[in-house]
Amino acid sequence: MMIRIILADDHPIVREGLHTLLETQPDFEVIAECANGDEALQTTARLKPDMLLLDLEMPGKDGVETMRQLSQMPQRPRVIVFTAFDDDDRIIHALQAGADGYLLKEAPRDEIFKSIRITMEGGSMLQPLVASKLLRHVGQQRTTPRLANTIPQVEELTERELEVLRLLAQGMPNKEIASHLIISERTAKFHVSSIMSKLGATNRTEAVALAAQRGLINLNE
């Protein structure tokens, strides 16, 4: 399956380099380049890509605001943040805004390719550095009384949902979860939707973060 991709970054040299890199893969097609958030929104609405690789710092609308507006589209593409920023606040805000993945611009080419394919299959992938920062943020929330008291109670997950959640934390898409648990893909999708609903998550990556925050999974495993 050809994955149609839009690149959004305010640096032409970054867009050109990434465009050239992605076009080396037979299943990737870069259909447009955008220099800011407004362009990304307009082009996404017009071309309806499968994937958007989005920088966080751009003139006009930044990446976070762009993702918030993308979530209102009837056909929202999968979004991977592709940025040079690795500070905790940016990572957390990006995931809360709906990012399906978070890659640093220094990521190896094979990791970029793998992340795009896994995300398109319905999974999610975080680099070890990003995952460790997310884990630290979660740990701080759990150990700070003021914040811990604000964590809402959620409906208890079933044993099967906990099994699915652990596989979700490994970045598995529904098809792999179904194969691993010997259930149908439709059933796997139902469990994932139920988990997200119970945790109050808007996407799979946020569901994993919230589950770790509540001690349901350990991101160090």
PDB file of C-alpha atoms in Angstrom:
ATOM      1  CA  MET A   1       0.000   0.000   0.000  1.00  0.00           C
ATOM      2  CA  MET A   2       1.362   3.422  -0.975  1.00  0.00           C
ATOM      3  CA  ILE A   3       1.574   5.830   1.967  1.00  0.00           C
ATOM      4  CA  ARG A   4       0.829   9.404   0.852  1.00  0.00           C
ATOM      5  CA  ILE A   5       2.773  11.879   2.990  1.00  0.00           C
ATOM      6  CA  ILE A   6       2.777  15.638   3.532  1.00  0.00           C
ATOM      7  CA  LEU A   7       5.839  17.326   5.075  1.00  0.00           C
ATOM      8  CA  ALA A   8       5.374  20.445   7.210  1.00  0.00           C
ATOM      9  CA  ASP A   9       8.530  22.304   8.262  1.00  0.00           C
ATOM     10  CA  ASP A  10       9.546  25.946   7.926  1.00  0.00           C
ATOM     11  CA  HIS A  11      13.115  25.077   6.848  1.00  0.00           C
ATOM     12  CA  PRO A  12      13.314  24.305   3.093  1.00  0.00           C
ATOM     13  CA  ILE A  13      16.550  22.353   3.460  1.00  0.00           C
ATOM     14  CA  VAL A  14      14.926  20.039   6.036  1.00  0.00           C
ATOM     15  CA  ARG A  15      11.911  19.456   3.787  1.00  0.00           C
ATOM     16  CA  GLU A  16      14.099  18.772   0.759  1.00  0.00           C
ATOM     17  CA  GLY A  17      16.343  16.350   2.646  1.00  0.00           C
ATOM     18  CA  LEU A  18      13.424  14.487   4.189  1.00  0.00           C
ATOM     19  CA  HIS A  19      11.595  14.407   0.848  1.00  0.00           C
ATOM     20  CA  THR A  20      14.621  12.846  -0.861  1.00  0.00           C
ATOM     21  CA  LEU A  21      15.058  10.345   1.986  1.00  0.00           C
ATOM     22  CA  LEU A  22      11.427   9.194   1.995  1.00  0.00           C
ATOM     23  CA  GLU A  23      11.280   8.830  -1.782  1.00  0.00           C
ATOM     24  CA  THR A  24      13.907   6.066  -1.546  1.00  0.00           C
ATOM     25  CA  GLN A  25      11.146   3.811  -0.193  1.00  0.00           C
ATOM     26  CA  PRO A  26       8.832   2.198  -2.752  1.00  0.00           C
ATOM     27  CA  ASP A  27       5.755   2.526  -0.521  1.00  0.00           C
ATOM     28  CA  PHE A  28       6.225   6.222   0.375  1.00  0.00           C
ATOM     29  CA  GLU A  29       4.986   9.097  -1.771  1.00  0.00           C
ATOM     30  CA  VAL A  30       5.547  12.698  -0.676  1.00  0.00           C
ATOM     31  CA  ILE A  31       2.588  14.549  -2.196  1.00  0.00           C
ATOM     32  CA  ALA A  32       3.225  18.057  -0.794  1.00  0.00           C
ATOM     33  CA  GLU A  33       5.514  20.244   1.303  1.00  0.00           C
ATOM     34  CA  CYS A  34       4.293  23.008   3.628  1.00  0.00           C
ATOM     35  CA  ALA A  35       6.178  25.793   5.397  1.00  0.00           C
ATOM     36  CA  ASN A  36       3.734  26.521   8.236  1.00  0.00           C
ATOM     37  CA  GLY A  37       0.681  25.269  10.097  1.00  0.00           C
ATOM     38  CA  ASP A  38      -1.875  27.134   8.001  1.00  0.00           C
ATOM     39  CA  GLU A  39      -0.459  25.640   4.803  1.00  0.00           C
ATOM     40  CA  ALA A  40      -0.461  22.197   6.403  1.00  0.00           C
ATOM     41  CA  LEU A  41      -4.139  22.483   7.344  1.00  0.00           C
ATOM     42  CA  GLN A  42      -5.210  23.764   3.933  1.00  0.00           C
ATOM     43  CA  THR A  43      -3.153  21.202   2.018  1.00  0.00           C
ATOM     44  CA  THR A  44      -4.307  18.347   4.236  1.00  0.00           C
ATOM     45  CA  ALA A  45      -7.952  19.294   3.698  1.00  0.00           C
ATOM     46  CA  ARG A  46      -7.397  19.428  -0.073  1.00  0.00           C
ATOM     47  CA  LEU A  47      -5.192  16.366  -0.657  1.00  0.00           C
ATOM     48  CA  LYS A  48      -6.295  14.113   2.242  1.00  0.00           C
ATOM     49  CA  PRO A  49      -2.918  12.453   2.915  1.00  0.00           C
ATOM     50  CA  ASP A  50      -2.395   9.285   4.928  1.00  0.00           C
ATOM     51  CA  MET A  51       0.420  10.766   6.984  1.00  0.00           C
ATOM     52  CA  LEU A  52       1.618  14.196   8.095  1.00  0.00           C
ATOM     53  CA  LEU A  53       5.196  14.696   9.303  1.00  0.00           C
ATOM     54  CA  LEU A  54       4.942  17.871  11.331  1.00  0.00           C
ATOM     55  CA  ASP A  55       7.503  20.180  12.896  1.00  0.00           C
ATOM     56  CA  LEU A  56       6.528  21.845  16.194  1.00  0.00           C
ATOM     57  CA  GLU A  57       8.090  25.289  15.747  1.00  0.00           C
ATOM     58  CA  MET A  58       6.720  27.064  12.672  1.00  0.00           C
ATOM     59  CA  PRO A  59       5.573  30.623  11.954  1.00  0.00           C
ATOM     60  CA  GLY A  60       1.876  31.309  12.452  1.00  0.00           C
ATOM     61  CA  LYS A  61       0.213  28.193  13.837  1.00  0.00           C
ATOM     62  CA  ASP A  62       2.685  25.916  15.581  1.00  0.00           C
ATOM     63  CA  GLY A  63       2.580  22.135  15.417  1.00  0.00           C
ATOM     64  CA  VAL A  64       0.469  21.706  18.554  1.00  0.00           C
ATOM     65  CA  GLU A  65      -2.250  24.110  17.396  1.00  0.00           C
ATOM     66  CA  THR A  66      -2.153  22.536  13.932  1.00  0.00           C
ATOM     67  CA  MET A  67      -2.806  19.095  15.434  1.00  0.00           C
ATOM     68  CA  ARG A  68      -5.675  20.422  17.525  1.00  0.00           C
ATOM     69  CA  GLN A  69      -7.353  21.756  14.390  1.00  0.00           C
ATOM     70  CA  LEU A  70      -6.570  18.588  12.453  1.00  0.00           C
ATOM     71  CA  SER A  71      -8.548  16.617  15.037  1.00  0.00           C
ATOM     72  CA  GLN A  72     -11.682  18.439  13.882  1.00  0.00           C
ATOM     73  CA  MET A  73     -11.334  17.160  10.311  1.00  0.00           C
ATOM     74  CA  PRO A  74     -13.588  14.280   9.249  1.00  0.00           C
ATOM     75  CA  GLN A  75     -10.597  12.453   7.714  1.00  0.00           C
ATOM     76  CA  ARG A  76      -7.681  13.229   9.988  1.00  0.00           C
ATOM     77  CA  PRO A  77      -4.345  11.811   8.804  1.00  0.00           C
ATOM     78  CA  ARG A  78      -1.929  10.025  11.096  1.00  0.00           C
ATOM     79  CA  VAL A  79       0.537  12.556  12.515  1.00  0.00           C
ATOM     80  CA  ILE A  80       4.166  12.092  13.488  1.00  0.00           C
ATOM     81  CA  VAL A  81       5.903  15.041  15.078  1.00  0.00           C
ATOM     82  CA  PHE A  82       9.343  15.430  13.479  1.00  0.00           C
ATOM     83  CA  THR A  83      11.301  17.992  15.445  1.00  0.00           C
ATOM     84  CA  ALA A  84      14.627  18.963  16.996  1.00  0.00           C
ATOM     85  CA  PHE A  85      13.024  19.684  20.378  1.00  0.00           C
ATOM     86  CA  ASP A  86      13.236  16.999  23.061  1.00  0.00           C
ATOM     87  CA  ASP A  87      12.178  18.885  26.196  1.00  0.00           C
ATOM     88  CA  ASP A  88       9.515  17.260  28.342  1.00  0.00           C
ATOM     89  CA  ASP A  89       6.833  19.949  27.975  1.00  0.00           C
ATOM     90  CA  ARG A  90       6.898  19.896  24.175  1.00  0.00           C
ATOM     91  CA  ILE A  91       6.657  16.104  24.094  1.00  0.00           C
ATOM     92  CA  ILE A  92       3.722  16.011  26.526  1.00  0.00           C
ATOM     93  CA  HIS A  93       1.850  18.845  24.797  1.00  0.00           C
ATOM     94  CA  ALA A  94       2.339  17.217  21.394  1.00  0.00           C
ATOM     95  CA  LEU A  95       0.995  13.864  22.583  1.00  0.00           C
ATOM     96  CA  GLN A  96      -1.950  15.533  24.313  1.00  0.00           C
ATOM     97  CA  ALA A  97      -2.737  17.397  21.082  1.00  0.00           C
ATOM     98  CA  GLY A  98      -3.035  14.109  19.227  1.00  0.00           C
ATOM     99  CA  ALA A  99       0.400  13.156  17.901  1.00  0.00           C
ATOM    100  CA  ASP A 100       0.555   9.481  16.919  1.00  0.00           C
ATOM    101  CA  GLY A 101       4.342   9.465  17.164  1.00  0.00           C
ATOM    102  CA  TYR A 102       7.263  11.707  18.100  1.00  0.00           C
ATOM    103  CA  LEU A 103      10.591  11.571  16.247  1.00  0.00           C
ATOM    104  CA  LEU A 104      13.677  13.693  16.713  1.00  0.00           C
ATOM    105  CA  LYS A 105      15.343  14.967  13.556  1.00  0.00           C
ATOM    106  CA  GLU A 106      18.513  13.114  14.504  1.00  0.00           C
ATOM    107  CA  ALA A 107      16.697   9.756  14.271  1.00  0.00           C
ATOM    108  CA  PRO A 108      18.360   7.156  12.000  1.00  0.00           C
ATOM    109  CA  ARG A 109      16.714   6.743   8.599  1.00  0.00           C
ATOM    110  CA  ASP A 110      15.581   3.177   9.320  1.00  0.00           C
ATOM    111  CA  GLU A 111      13.869   4.363  12.502  1.00  0.00           C
ATOM    112  CA  ILE A 112      12.003   7.026  10.522  1.00  0.00           C
ATOM    113  CA  PHE A 113      10.850   4.462   7.959  1.00  0.00           C
ATOM    114  CA  LYS A 114       9.783   1.999  10.665  1.00  0.00           C
ATOM    115  CA  SER A 115       7.888   4.651  12.620  1.00  0.00           C
ATOM    116  CA  ILE A 116       5.894   5.724   9.563  1.00  0.00           C
ATOM    117  CA  ARG A 117       4.922   2.142   8.700  1.00  0.00           C
ATOM    118  CA  ILE A 118       4.018   1.154  12.270  1.00  0.00           C
ATOM    119  CA  THR A 119       1.959   4.317  12.746  1.00  0.00           C
ATOM    120  CA  MET A 120       0.108   3.751   9.479  1.00  0.00           C
ATOM    121  CA  GLU A 121      -0.795   0.226  10.633  1.00  0.00           C
ATOM    122  CA  GLY A 122      -2.455   1.716  13.691  1.00  0.00           C
ATOM    123  CA  GLY A 123       0.460   1.350  16.085  1.00  0.00           C
ATOM    124  CA  SER A 124       2.596   4.019  17.707  1.00  0.00           C
ATOM    125  CA  MET A 125       6.330   4.348  18.158  1.00  0.00           C
ATOM    126  CA  LEU A 126       8.364   6.528  20.494  1.00  0.00           C
ATOM    127  CA  GLN A 127      12.148   6.765  20.433  1.00  0.00           C
ATOM    128  CA  PRO A 128      13.836   5.550  23.660  1.00  0.00           C
ATOM    129  CA  LEU A 129      14.821   9.120  24.587  1.00  0.00           C
ATOM    130  CA  VAL A 130      11.265  10.362  24.096  1.00  0.00           C
ATOM    131  CA  ALA A 131       9.807   7.386  25.987  1.00  0.00           C
ATOM    132  CA  SER A 132      12.178   7.972  28.914  1.00  0.00           C
ATOM    133  CA  LYS A 133      11.155  11.626  29.153  1.00  0.00           C
ATOM    134  CA  LEU A 134       7.497  10.624  29.030  1.00  0.00           C
ATOM    135  CA  LEU A 135       8.123   8.077  31.778  1.00  0.00           C
ATOM    136  CA  ARG A 136       9.854  10.710  33.930  1.00  0.00           C
ATOM    137  CA  HIS A 137       6.918  13.080  33.479  1.00  0.00           C
ATOM    138  CA  VAL A 138       4.507  10.306  34.446  1.00  0.00           C
ATOM    139  CA  GLY A 139       6.617   9.450  37.489  1.00  0.00           C
ATOM    140  CA  GLN A 140       6.644  13.068  38.632  1.00  0.00           C
ATOM    141  CA  GLN A 141       2.863  13.257  38.367  1.00  0.00           C
ATOM    142  CA  ARG A 142       2.438  10.081  40.399  1.00  0.00           C
ATOM    143  CA  THR A 143       4.795  11.230  43.174  1.00  0.00           C
ATOM    144  CA  THR A 144       3.532  14.822  43.467  1.00  0.00           C
ATOM    145  CA  PRO A 145       0.559  14.848  45.900  1.00  0.00           C
ATOM    146  CA  ARG A 146      -1.077  17.916  44.383  1.00  0.00           C
ATOM    147  CA  LEU A 147      -1.031  16.381  40.906  1.00  0.00           C
ATOM    148  CA  ALA A 148      -1.819  12.881  42.058  1.00  0.00           C
ATOM    149  CA  ASN A 149      -4.994  14.093  43.688  1.00  0.00           C
ATOM    150  CA  THR A 150      -6.160  15.548  40.371  1.00  0.00           C
ATOM    151  CA  ILE A 151      -5.870  12.242  38.468  1.00  0.00           C
ATOM    152  CA  PRO A 152      -9.463  11.152  37.809  1.00  0.00           C
ATOM    153  CA  GLN A 153     -10.579   7.652  38.666  1.00  0.00           C
ATOM    154  CA  VAL A 154     -11.275   5.472  35.659  1.00  0.00           C
ATOM    155  CA  GLU A 155     -13.388   2.413  35.084  1.00  0.00           C
ATOM    156  CA  GLU A 156     -11.411  -0.745  35.840  1.00  0.00           C
ATOM    157  CA  LEU A 157      -9.916  -2.516  32.834  1.00  0.00           C
ATOM    158  CA  THR A 158     -10.697  -6.182  32.283  1.00  0.00           C
ATOM    159  CA  GLU A 159      -7.926  -8.807  32.250  1.00  0.00           C
ATOM    160  CA  ARG A 160      -8.159  -9.000  28.451  1.00  0.00           C
ATOM    161  CA  GLU A 161      -7.959  -5.212  28.151  1.00  0.00           C
ATOM    162  CA  LEU A 162      -4.834  -5.219  30.326  1.00  0.00           C
ATOM    163  CA  GLU A 163      -3.290  -7.813  27.998  1.00  0.00           C
ATOM    164  CA  VAL A 164      -4.133  -5.627  25.004  1.00  0.00           C
ATOM    165  CA  LEU A 165      -2.802  -2.564  26.808  1.00  0.00           C
ATOM    166  CA  ARG A 166       0.603  -4.187  27.384  1.00  0.00           C
ATOM    167  CA  LEU A 167       0.870  -4.986  23.677  1.00  0.00           C
ATOM    168  CA  LEU A 168      -0.315  -1.482  22.852  1.00  0.00           C
ATOM    169  CA  ALA A 169       2.588  -0.141  24.918  1.00  0.00           C
ATOM    170  CA  GLN A 170       4.945  -2.091  22.645  1.00  0.00           C
ATOM    171  CA  GLY A 171       3.610  -0.154  19.657  1.00  0.00           C
ATOM    172  CA  MET A 172       1.715  -3.082  18.145  1.00  0.00           C
ATOM    173  CA  PRO A 173      -1.054  -2.295  15.633  1.00  0.00           C
ATOM    174  CA  ASN A 174      -4.420  -4.058  15.923  1.00  0.00           C
ATOM    175  CA  LYS A 175      -3.441  -6.777  13.454  1.00  0.00           C
ATOM    176  CA  GLU A 176      -0.401  -7.822  15.514  1.00  0.00           C
ATOM    177  CA  ILE A 177      -2.343  -7.632  18.772  1.00  0.00           C
ATOM    178  CA  ALA A 178      -4.993  -9.916  17.264  1.00  0.00           C
ATOM    179  CA  SER A 179      -2.373 -12.397  16.067  1.00  0.00           C
ATOM    180  CA  HIS A 180      -0.564 -12.400  19.411  1.00  0.00           C
ATOM    181  CA  LEU A 181      -3.741 -13.001  21.430  1.00  0.00           C
ATOM    182  CA  ILE A 182      -5.368 -15.280  18.823  1.00  0.00           C
ATOM    183  CA  ILE A 183      -8.432 -13.075  18.455  1.00  0.00           C
ATOM    184  CA  SER A 184      -9.960 -11.320  15.453  1.00  0.00           C
ATOM    185  CA  GLU A 185      -8.668  -7.925  14.360  1.00  0.00           C
ATOM    186  CA  ARG A 186     -12.159  -6.547  14.920  1.00  0.00           C
ATOM    187  CA  THR A 187     -12.105  -7.774  18.531  1.00  0.00           C
ATOM    188  CA  ALA A 188      -8.649  -6.244  19.045  1.00  0.00           C
ATOM    189  CA  LYS A 189      -9.935  -2.927  17.695  1.00  0.00           C
ATOM    190  CA  PHE A 190     -12.919  -3.119  20.073  1.00  0.00           C
ATOM    191  CA  HIS A 191     -10.619  -3.674  23.071  1.00  0.00           C
ATOM    192  CA  VAL A 192      -8.352  -0.772  22.053  1.00  0.00           C
ATOM    193  CA  SER A 193     -11.362   1.535  21.701  1.00  0.00           C
ATOM    194  CA  SER A 194     -12.668   0.427  25.093  1.00  0.00           C
ATOM    195  CA  ILE A 195      -9.278   1.061  26.723  1.00  0.00           C
ATOM    196  CA  MET A 196      -9.071   4.551  25.226  1.00  0.00           C
ATOM    197  CA  SER A 197     -12.616   5.323  26.343  1.00  0.00           C
ATOM    198  CA  LYS A 198     -12.026   4.127  29.922  1.00  0.00           C
ATOM    199  CA  LEU A 199      -8.745   6.044  30.222  1.00  0.00           C
ATOM    200  CA  GLY A 200     -10.153   9.179  28.594  1.00  0.00           C
ATOM    201  CA  ALA A 201      -7.476   9.092  25.871  1.00  0.00           C
ATOM    202  CA  THR A 202      -7.808  10.612  22.410  1.00  0.00           C
ATOM    203  CA  ASN A 203      -5.222   8.328  20.781  1.00  0.00           C
ATOM    204  CA  ARG A 204      -3.174   5.208  21.430  1.00  0.00           C
ATOM    205  CA  THR A 205      -0.021   7.042  22.508  1.00  0.00           C
ATOM    206  CA  GLU A 206      -1.930   9.084  25.077  1.00  0.00           C
ATOM    207  CA  ALA A 207      -3.625   5.893  26.303  1.00  0.00           C
ATOM    208  CA  VAL A 208      -0.209   4.338  27.004  1.00  0.00           C
ATOM    209  CA  ALA A 209       0.946   7.491  28.814  1.00  0.00           C
ATOM    210  CA  LEU A 210      -2.205   7.631  30.954  1.00  0.00           C
ATOM    211  CA  ALA A 211      -1.966   3.919  31.734  1.00  0.00           C
ATOM    212  CA  ALA A 212       1.618   4.359  32.906  1.00  0.00           C
ATOM    213  CA  GLN A 213       0.546   7.377  34.964  1.00  0.00           C
ATOM    214  CA  ARG A 214      -1.980   5.168  36.754  1.00  0.00           C
ATOM    215  CA  GLY A 215       0.489   2.337  37.286  1.00  0.00           C
ATOM    216  CA  LEU A 216      -1.306  -0.063  34.924  1.00  0.00           C
ATOM    217  CA  ILE A 217       1.856  -0.680  32.885  1.00  0.00           C
ATOM    218  CA  ASN A 218       5.581  -0.127  33.280  1.00  0.00           C
ATOM    219  CA  LEU A 219       7.253   1.644  30.364  1.00  0.00           C
ATOM    220  CA  ASN A 220      10.659   0.375  31.547  1.00  0.00           C
ATOM    221  CA  GLU A 221       9.762  -3.245  30.793  1.00  0.00           C
TER     222      GLU A 221
END
